[in-house]
Amino acid sequence: MRTIFFIILSSLLCLRGKAQTPTVGTLSNTTESLDGYTLFAPMAWDTTYLINNCGEVVNRWGSTHQPGASVYLLENGNLLHTKRVGNSTFTSGGSGGGVELFDWDGNLLWSYDVSSTSECQHHDVEYLPNGNVLMIVWESRSMAEAIQAGRDPNLAPSELWPDKIIEVEPSGATGGTIVWEWHAWDHLIQDVDNTKDNFGTVSDHPELININYPSNANSDWLHVNAVSYNPEFDQIAISSHNMNEIWIIDHSTTTAEAASHTGGTYGKGGDLLYRWGNPEVYDRGNPSDKKFYGQHNVHWITEGTDVGKLMVFNNGQNRTPGVSYSTVDIIDPPVDGNGNYTEPASGQTFLPTDLYWSYEGSPNTDFFSANISGAHRLSNNNTVICEGRNGHFFEITPDKEIVWEYISPVTQTGIVDQGTDPVNGNSVFRCTRYTPEYAAFVGRDLTPGSVLELNSNVSCTLHSTATAINERSVKNNEVLVTVNSGAGFLTVSEIPETGFLSVYDSFGRAILQHNVYGRMESISTSFWSPGIYYVSIIFQDRKVTRKVFVM
């Protein structure tokens, strides 16, 4: 008996010591991958993770809500987290209900709800340079309102949920003021009933939205799933899943102008400045002209050699009859240096005629996510892709070679063991890779912890010392910040050289900026609201950031 037990124990020890073939976590990490930190929030989980290229957790943020659905790490180290509140009226995919803002240490700074029987935030948000937040919101319209607006009665559900974009200025712990809004409802066209509103020839008005496309009775009519902001042009890009189109609108308008057809920098009010992906929507094409198939994550590229172009995750559901596969696509819109788009001639479609760049699997059906998902370009021209339905992240080179690969081990029922497959839903809306030099990491403790997956002994090598790069950027004890709330000032001392000082509030808004020349700087806080602030000084070769609390 002892001999048998010894043989079994020896066998178990040998198996335990044997290197595992990874099924989750980091599957591969090569020297061609851009080392950094990847942020993701599992759809069925209430925790957001920041991992290094080996899948080791660098930071995590807990919430009482699952994401609804995007998350972003801001430059000041705060996490902007959409939240799913369980709205019982708006139950379509991507339903959220509000946003939360956490600091680096996981403290809740702000929470704001947009959830009722008449409206609900969903899918995506965008943090603006002024500290405000753009949100996609469904608004409810009755069947009678829809028919009066020109909806075909045969396609009129009991409620129609057109989308709007609102800009919220945060205040306090739960407050916010809507300072700008745009409604799709204000920019409609229909050719069904000349006795109803918005009647006209659809093909004559590509700047308007056909209320009768697509021809179904789905309440979630447009299903906008992404919003992106271009600060150079003051424009907003949005993605309509059900129209298979991306749109660009003017943010420089007032709310009143955004509800009209004139005004703003581009003179068109809230009408569409540009659209692309499916010219059949505005009666200037047929099904064979369609380029997008339920796409997600439209955004302007901000890094690499294709800055200014638009990237889209093209989900590809039923791309051709019976065949579904995803692609990551880039289009190069015909836009001048002032943000003006070339308008198509009568009867023609918006340019370009085809994609600028595209990636698909090999074979193409090996890469497919029916919904969610995203991709973004990195500074070295690699592209990080989130095949969201499968919780599968991977990075490709410009030559379309996979150089990093990760599968989320977080499922609806918990985190799985290494060596097992995450079969209970490990979906992720998107993932985002940040370089070690990203401002949010300056002065942070980026010591990695363990990997997420359980019982793993898979080895992985980081090919550049991301943590060391960050640590070299800040010298020990360089720059001290002390607060004297009673006297109403804070002191910045031990400033080693000339630099540029900025102070940001917890929402990332700059409240003070100027050059510093001496070793000490005294700043009045008499008129500051109590809360968390970030003091940042940019030197010639580094940046130092300190967090302070003002009473």
CSV table of C-alpha atoms in Angstrom, one decimal, residues 173-496:
chain,number,residue,atom,x,y,z
A,173,ALA,CA,-20.4,63.2,-5.6
A,174,THR,CA,-23.5,62.4,-7.7
A,175,GLY,CA,-24.3,65.6,-9.6
A,176,GLY,CA,-24.0,66.6,-13.1
A,177,THR,CA,-25.3,69.2,-15.6
A,178,ILE,CA,-26.2,68.4,-19.2
A,179,VAL,CA,-24.4,71.2,-21.1
A,180,TRP,CA,-24.9,70.0,-24.6
A,181,GLU,CA,-27.0,67.4,-26.4
A,182,TRP,CA,-27.8,66.0,-29.8
A,183,HIS,CA,-30.8,63.9,-30.8
A,184,ALA,CA,-31.1,61.6,-33.8
A,185,TRP,CA,-34.8,62.4,-33.6
A,186,ASP,CA,-34.2,65.9,-34.9
A,187,HIS,CA,-32.5,64.7,-38.1
A,188,LEU,CA,-35.0,62.4,-39.8
A,189,ILE,CA,-36.2,61.8,-43.3
A,190,GLN,CA,-39.0,59.5,-44.6
A,191,ASP,CA,-40.7,58.8,-47.9
A,192,VAL,CA,-43.6,56.7,-46.7
A,193,ASP,CA,-46.4,59.2,-45.8
A,194,ASN,CA,-46.5,62.8,-47.1
A,195,THR,CA,-49.1,63.7,-44.5
A,196,LYS,CA,-46.5,63.0,-41.7
A,197,ASP,CA,-43.4,64.8,-40.5
A,198,ASN,CA,-40.0,64.6,-42.2
A,199,PHE,CA,-41.4,63.6,-45.6
A,200,GLY,CA,-39.0,63.9,-48.5
A,201,THR,CA,-36.8,62.1,-51.0
A,202,VAL,CA,-34.3,60.0,-48.9
A,203,SER,CA,-31.6,60.0,-51.6
A,204,ASP,CA,-31.7,63.8,-51.8
A,205,HIS,CA,-30.8,64.1,-48.1
A,206,PRO,CA,-27.8,62.0,-47.2
A,207,GLU,CA,-27.3,64.3,-44.2
A,208,LEU,CA,-30.5,62.9,-42.6
A,209,ILE,CA,-31.5,59.5,-41.1
A,210,ASN,CA,-34.1,57.3,-42.7
A,211,ILE,CA,-36.6,56.5,-39.9
A,212,ASN,CA,-37.7,53.4,-41.9
A,213,TYR,CA,-34.4,51.7,-42.2
A,214,PRO,CA,-33.9,48.9,-41.4
A,215,SER,CA,-37.3,47.5,-42.1
A,216,ASN,CA,-38.1,45.8,-38.8
A,217,ALA,CA,-40.1,46.6,-35.7
A,218,ASN,CA,-37.1,46.6,-33.3
A,219,SER,CA,-37.5,49.2,-30.5
A,220,ASP,CA,-33.7,49.6,-30.4
A,221,TRP,CA,-33.9,51.1,-33.8
A,222,LEU,CA,-30.4,52.5,-34.3
A,223,HIS,CA,-28.4,50.7,-31.6
A,224,VAL,CA,-25.6,53.2,-31.4
A,225,ASN,CA,-22.7,51.4,-29.7
A,226,ALA,CA,-19.6,53.8,-29.8
A,227,VAL,CA,-18.8,57.4,-29.4
A,228,SER,CA,-15.5,59.1,-30.1
A,229,TYR,CA,-14.3,62.7,-29.9
A,230,ASN,CA,-11.9,64.6,-32.2
A,231,PRO,CA,-10.5,67.7,-30.4
A,232,GLU,CA,-8.8,69.1,-33.5
A,233,PHE,CA,-12.1,69.4,-35.4
A,234,ASP,CA,-14.5,69.4,-32.4
A,235,GLN,CA,-16.4,66.6,-34.0
A,236,ILE,CA,-18.0,63.4,-32.7
A,237,ALA,CA,-18.0,60.0,-34.4
A,238,ILE,CA,-20.7,57.5,-33.5
A,239,SER,CA,-21.4,53.9,-34.7
A,240,SER,CA,-24.9,52.7,-35.5
A,241,HIS,CA,-24.9,48.9,-35.4
A,242,ASN,CA,-28.4,48.5,-37.0
A,243,MET,CA,-27.7,51.0,-39.8
A,244,ASN,CA,-24.3,49.4,-40.4
A,245,GLU,CA,-22.9,52.9,-40.6
A,246,ILE,CA,-20.6,55.3,-38.9
A,247,TRP,CA,-21.6,59.0,-38.6
A,248,ILE,CA,-19.8,62.2,-37.8
A,249,ILE,CA,-21.6,65.2,-36.2
A,250,ASP,CA,-20.5,68.7,-35.2
A,251,HIS,CA,-19.9,69.3,-31.5
A,252,SER,CA,-19.2,73.0,-31.9
A,253,THR,CA,-22.9,73.7,-32.1
A,254,THR,CA,-25.1,75.0,-29.3
A,255,THR,CA,-27.8,72.6,-28.2
A,256,ALA,CA,-30.3,74.6,-30.1
A,257,GLU,CA,-28.2,74.5,-33.3
A,258,ALA,CA,-27.7,70.7,-32.8
A,259,ALA,CA,-31.4,70.3,-33.0
A,260,SER,CA,-31.5,72.3,-36.3
A,261,HIS,CA,-30.0,72.0,-39.8
A,262,THR,CA,-27.8,75.2,-39.6
A,263,GLY,CA,-25.1,76.6,-37.3
A,264,GLY,CA,-21.9,75.5,-35.8
A,265,THR,CA,-18.4,75.6,-37.3
A,266,TYR,CA,-19.5,73.6,-40.3
A,267,GLY,CA,-22.9,75.4,-40.9
A,268,LYS,CA,-25.0,72.2,-40.8
A,269,GLY,CA,-26.3,72.2,-37.2
A,270,GLY,CA,-26.8,68.7,-36.0
A,271,ASP,CA,-27.1,67.1,-39.5
A,272,LEU,CA,-24.6,64.4,-40.4
A,273,LEU,CA,-21.4,65.8,-41.7
A,274,TYR,CA,-20.2,62.4,-42.9
A,275,ARG,CA,-21.4,58.9,-43.0
A,276,TRP,CA,-19.9,55.7,-44.3
A,277,GLY,CA,-20.5,51.9,-44.4
A,278,ASN,CA,-23.9,51.3,-46.0
A,279,PRO,CA,-25.1,53.7,-48.8
A,280,GLU,CA,-28.4,51.7,-49.0
A,281,VAL,CA,-29.5,53.6,-45.9
A,282,TYR,CA,-29.7,56.9,-47.8
A,283,ASP,CA,-31.0,55.2,-51.1
A,284,ARG,CA,-27.7,55.6,-53.0
A,285,GLY,CA,-26.7,51.9,-53.0
A,286,ASN,CA,-27.9,48.3,-52.7
A,287,PRO,CA,-27.0,45.5,-50.4
A,288,SER,CA,-23.8,44.6,-52.4
A,289,ASP,CA,-22.4,48.1,-51.5
A,290,LYS,CA,-22.5,47.5,-47.8
A,291,LYS,CA,-19.0,47.5,-46.1
A,292,PHE,CA,-20.0,47.3,-42.4
A,293,TYR,CA,-21.9,44.5,-40.7
A,294,GLY,CA,-22.9,45.4,-37.2
A,295,GLN,CA,-19.7,47.3,-36.5
A,296,HIS,CA,-18.4,48.6,-33.1
A,297,ASN,CA,-15.7,50.9,-31.7
A,298,VAL,CA,-15.4,53.6,-34.4
A,299,HIS,CA,-12.7,56.1,-33.3
A,300,TRP,CA,-10.1,58.4,-34.7
A,301,ILE,CA,-6.6,56.9,-34.7
A,302,THR,CA,-4.3,58.9,-32.4
A,303,GLU,CA,-1.0,57.0,-32.6
A,304,GLY,CA,1.2,55.6,-35.3
A,305,THR,CA,1.4,56.6,-39.0
A,306,ASP,CA,-2.3,56.6,-39.6
A,307,VAL,CA,-3.3,59.4,-37.2
A,308,GLY,CA,-6.5,61.0,-38.2
A,309,LYS,CA,-8.0,58.0,-40.0
A,310,LEU,CA,-11.0,56.1,-38.6
A,311,MET,CA,-10.7,52.5,-37.2
A,312,VAL,CA,-13.7,50.2,-36.8
A,313,PHE,CA,-14.2,46.7,-35.5
A,314,ASN,CA,-16.3,45.2,-38.3
A,315,ASN,CA,-18.2,42.3,-36.6
A,316,GLY,CA,-19.3,40.7,-39.8
A,317,GLN,CA,-22.5,38.9,-38.7
A,318,ASN,CA,-23.9,37.3,-41.9
A,319,ARG,CA,-21.3,39.1,-44.1
A,320,THR,CA,-22.3,36.9,-46.9
A,321,PRO,CA,-25.3,34.4,-46.7
A,322,GLY,CA,-24.3,31.7,-44.2
A,323,VAL,CA,-20.8,33.1,-43.7
A,324,SER,CA,-19.7,35.3,-40.7
A,325,TYR,CA,-16.3,36.6,-39.9
A,326,SER,CA,-14.9,39.7,-38.4
A,327,THR,CA,-12.3,42.3,-39.6
A,328,VAL,CA,-10.6,45.3,-38.3
A,329,ASP,CA,-11.0,48.1,-40.8
A,330,ILE,CA,-9.5,51.6,-41.4
A,331,ILE,CA,-11.1,54.2,-43.6
A,332,ASP,CA,-9.5,57.4,-44.8
A,333,PRO,CA,-12.3,60.0,-45.1
A,334,PRO,CA,-12.0,62.8,-47.6
A,335,VAL,CA,-11.5,65.6,-45.1
A,336,ASP,CA,-9.5,68.8,-45.3
A,337,GLY,CA,-7.3,70.4,-42.6
A,338,ASN,CA,-10.3,72.3,-41.2
A,339,GLY,CA,-12.5,69.3,-40.8
A,340,ASN,CA,-14.7,69.8,-43.9
A,341,TYR,CA,-15.7,66.5,-45.7
A,342,THR,CA,-16.1,66.2,-49.4
A,343,GLU,CA,-19.8,66.0,-50.1
A,344,PRO,CA,-20.9,63.4,-52.7
A,345,ALA,CA,-22.4,64.6,-55.9
A,346,SER,CA,-26.1,64.0,-56.5
A,347,GLY,CA,-26.8,60.3,-56.6
A,348,GLN,CA,-23.2,59.4,-55.5
A,349,THR,CA,-22.0,57.9,-52.2
A,350,PHE,CA,-19.7,59.3,-49.6
A,351,LEU,CA,-16.0,58.5,-50.3
A,352,PRO,CA,-13.8,56.6,-50.2
A,353,THR,CA,-15.1,53.8,-52.4
A,354,ASP,CA,-13.3,51.2,-50.3
A,355,LEU,CA,-11.3,50.5,-47.2
A,356,TYR,CA,-7.8,51.9,-46.6
A,357,TRP,CA,-6.7,48.8,-44.6
A,358,SER,CA,-8.2,45.7,-43.3
A,359,TYR,CA,-7.3,42.7,-41.1
A,360,GLU,CA,-9.0,39.3,-41.2
A,361,GLY,CA,-8.2,35.9,-39.8
A,362,SER,CA,-6.6,33.1,-41.8
A,363,PRO,CA,-8.9,31.4,-42.7
A,364,ASN,CA,-11.2,34.4,-42.2
A,365,THR,CA,-13.8,32.5,-40.2
A,366,ASP,CA,-11.2,31.8,-37.5
A,367,PHE,CA,-11.7,35.4,-36.3
A,368,PHE,CA,-15.2,36.3,-35.4
A,369,SER,CA,-17.2,38.0,-32.7
A,370,ALA,CA,-20.9,38.5,-33.4
A,371,ASN,CA,-21.1,41.5,-31.0
A,372,ILE,CA,-19.2,43.9,-28.8
A,373,SER,CA,-15.4,44.0,-29.5
A,374,GLY,CA,-12.9,46.7,-30.5
A,375,ALA,CA,-9.4,47.4,-31.7
A,376,HIS,CA,-6.9,50.3,-31.5
A,377,ARG,CA,-3.6,51.3,-33.1
A,378,LEU,CA,-0.4,51.6,-31.0
A,379,SER,CA,2.5,54.0,-31.4
A,380,ASN,CA,4.7,51.3,-33.1
A,381,ASN,CA,1.9,50.7,-35.7
A,382,ASN,CA,0.9,47.4,-34.1
A,383,THR,CA,-2.8,46.9,-33.5
A,384,VAL,CA,-4.4,45.5,-30.3
A,385,ILE,CA,-7.7,43.7,-31.0
A,386,CYS,CA,-10.4,42.5,-28.6
A,387,GLU,CA,-12.4,39.6,-30.0
A,388,GLY,CA,-15.0,40.4,-27.4
A,389,ARG,CA,-17.4,37.5,-27.4
A,390,ASN,CA,-14.6,35.1,-26.7
A,391,GLY,CA,-12.6,37.4,-24.3
A,392,HIS,CA,-9.7,37.0,-26.7
A,393,PHE,CA,-7.1,39.8,-27.0
A,394,PHE,CA,-4.3,39.8,-29.5
A,395,GLU,CA,-1.8,42.2,-31.0
A,396,ILE,CA,-0.7,42.2,-34.6
A,397,THR,CA,2.2,43.9,-36.5
A,398,PRO,CA,1.7,45.9,-39.7
A,399,ASP,CA,2.5,42.7,-41.5
A,400,LYS,CA,-0.5,41.1,-39.6
A,401,GLU,CA,1.6,38.7,-37.6
A,402,ILE,CA,0.2,37.9,-34.1
A,403,VAL,CA,2.9,38.9,-31.5
A,404,TRP,CA,0.9,38.8,-28.3
A,405,GLU,CA,-2.2,36.9,-27.3
A,406,TYR,CA,-4.4,36.7,-24.1
A,407,ILE,CA,-7.6,35.0,-23.2
A,408,SER,CA,-9.6,36.4,-20.2
A,409,PRO,CA,-10.1,33.7,-17.5
A,410,VAL,CA,-12.9,35.6,-15.9
A,411,THR,CA,-16.3,34.0,-16.6
A,412,GLN,CA,-19.9,34.4,-15.3
A,413,THR,CA,-19.3,31.8,-12.7
A,414,GLY,CA,-15.8,32.8,-11.6
A,415,ILE,CA,-12.2,32.7,-12.6
A,416,VAL,CA,-11.1,29.4,-14.2
A,417,ASP,CA,-8.0,27.3,-13.6
A,418,GLN,CA,-5.1,27.3,-16.1
A,419,GLY,CA,-5.5,24.4,-18.4
A,420,THR,CA,-9.3,24.7,-18.6
A,421,ASP,CA,-11.4,26.5,-21.1
A,422,PRO,CA,-13.6,29.5,-20.1
A,423,VAL,CA,-16.9,28.0,-21.3
A,424,ASN,CA,-19.3,30.0,-19.1
A,425,GLY,CA,-19.1,33.4,-20.8
A,426,ASN,CA,-15.8,35.4,-20.6
A,427,SER,CA,-17.0,38.2,-22.8
A,428,VAL,CA,-15.2,41.6,-22.7
A,429,PHE,CA,-16.6,44.7,-24.4
A,430,ARG,CA,-13.1,46.1,-25.2
A,431,CYS,CA,-9.5,46.1,-24.0
A,432,THR,CA,-7.0,49.0,-24.2
A,433,ARG,CA,-3.2,48.9,-24.1
A,434,TYR,CA,-1.4,51.8,-22.4
A,435,THR,CA,2.3,52.4,-22.8
A,436,PRO,CA,4.5,52.6,-19.6
A,437,GLU,CA,5.0,56.4,-20.4
A,438,TYR,CA,1.2,57.0,-20.1
A,439,ALA,CA,0.7,59.9,-17.7
A,440,ALA,CA,-1.6,57.8,-15.4
A,441,PHE,CA,1.4,55.7,-14.4
A,442,VAL,CA,3.8,58.4,-13.4
A,443,GLY,CA,4.6,58.0,-9.7
A,444,ARG,CA,2.5,54.9,-9.3
A,445,ASP,CA,3.5,51.6,-7.8
A,446,LEU,CA,3.4,49.3,-10.8
A,447,THR,CA,4.7,46.2,-9.0
A,448,PRO,CA,2.9,43.3,-10.6
A,449,GLY,CA,1.0,40.8,-8.6
A,450,SER,CA,0.0,37.3,-9.7
A,451,VAL,CA,-1.9,36.3,-12.8
A,452,LEU,CA,-5.7,36.2,-12.8
A,453,GLU,CA,-6.1,32.5,-13.8
A,454,LEU,CA,-5.9,30.0,-11.0
A,455,ASN,CA,-3.3,27.3,-10.4
A,456,SER,CA,-1.0,28.4,-13.2
A,457,ASN,CA,2.7,27.7,-13.5
A,458,VAL,CA,3.0,29.0,-17.1
A,459,SER,CA,6.2,31.0,-17.5
A,460,CYS,CA,6.3,34.3,-19.4
A,461,THR,CA,9.0,36.9,-20.0
A,462,LEU,CA,8.5,40.6,-20.2
A,463,HIS,CA,10.7,41.8,-23.0
A,464,SER,CA,11.1,45.4,-21.8
A,465,THR,CA,11.1,46.4,-18.2
A,466,ALA,CA,7.9,48.5,-18.2
A,467,THR,CA,7.9,49.0,-14.5
A,468,ALA,CA,11.6,50.1,-14.5
A,469,ILE,CA,10.9,52.6,-17.2
A,470,ASN,CA,8.3,54.3,-15.1
A,471,GLU,CA,10.4,54.2,-11.9
A,472,ARG,CA,13.3,55.9,-13.7
A,473,SER,CA,11.1,58.8,-14.6
A,474,VAL,CA,10.7,59.9,-10.9
A,475,LYS,CA,13.5,60.2,-8.5
A,476,ASN,CA,13.0,59.3,-4.9
A,477,ASN,CA,11.6,62.1,-2.8
A,478,GLU,CA,11.7,64.5,-5.8
A,479,VAL,CA,9.0,67.2,-5.4
A,480,LEU,CA,7.1,67.4,-2.1
A,481,VAL,CA,3.5,68.7,-1.8
A,482,THR,CA,2.1,69.7,1.6
A,483,VAL,CA,-1.4,71.0,2.2
A,484,ASN,CA,-2.4,73.5,4.9
A,485,SER,CA,-6.2,73.6,4.5
A,486,GLY,CA,-6.6,75.8,7.6
A,487,ALA,CA,-4.5,78.5,6.1
A,488,GLY,CA,-5.9,77.9,2.6
A,489,PHE,CA,-2.8,77.0,0.6
A,490,LEU,CA,-0.6,74.2,-0.5
A,491,THR,CA,3.2,74.2,-0.9
A,492,VAL,CA,5.2,72.5,-3.7
A,493,SER,CA,8.8,72.2,-2.6
A,494,GLU,CA,12.0,70.4,-3.6
A,495,ILE,CA,11.5,71.4,-7.2
A,496,PRO,CA,14.9,70.5,-8.8
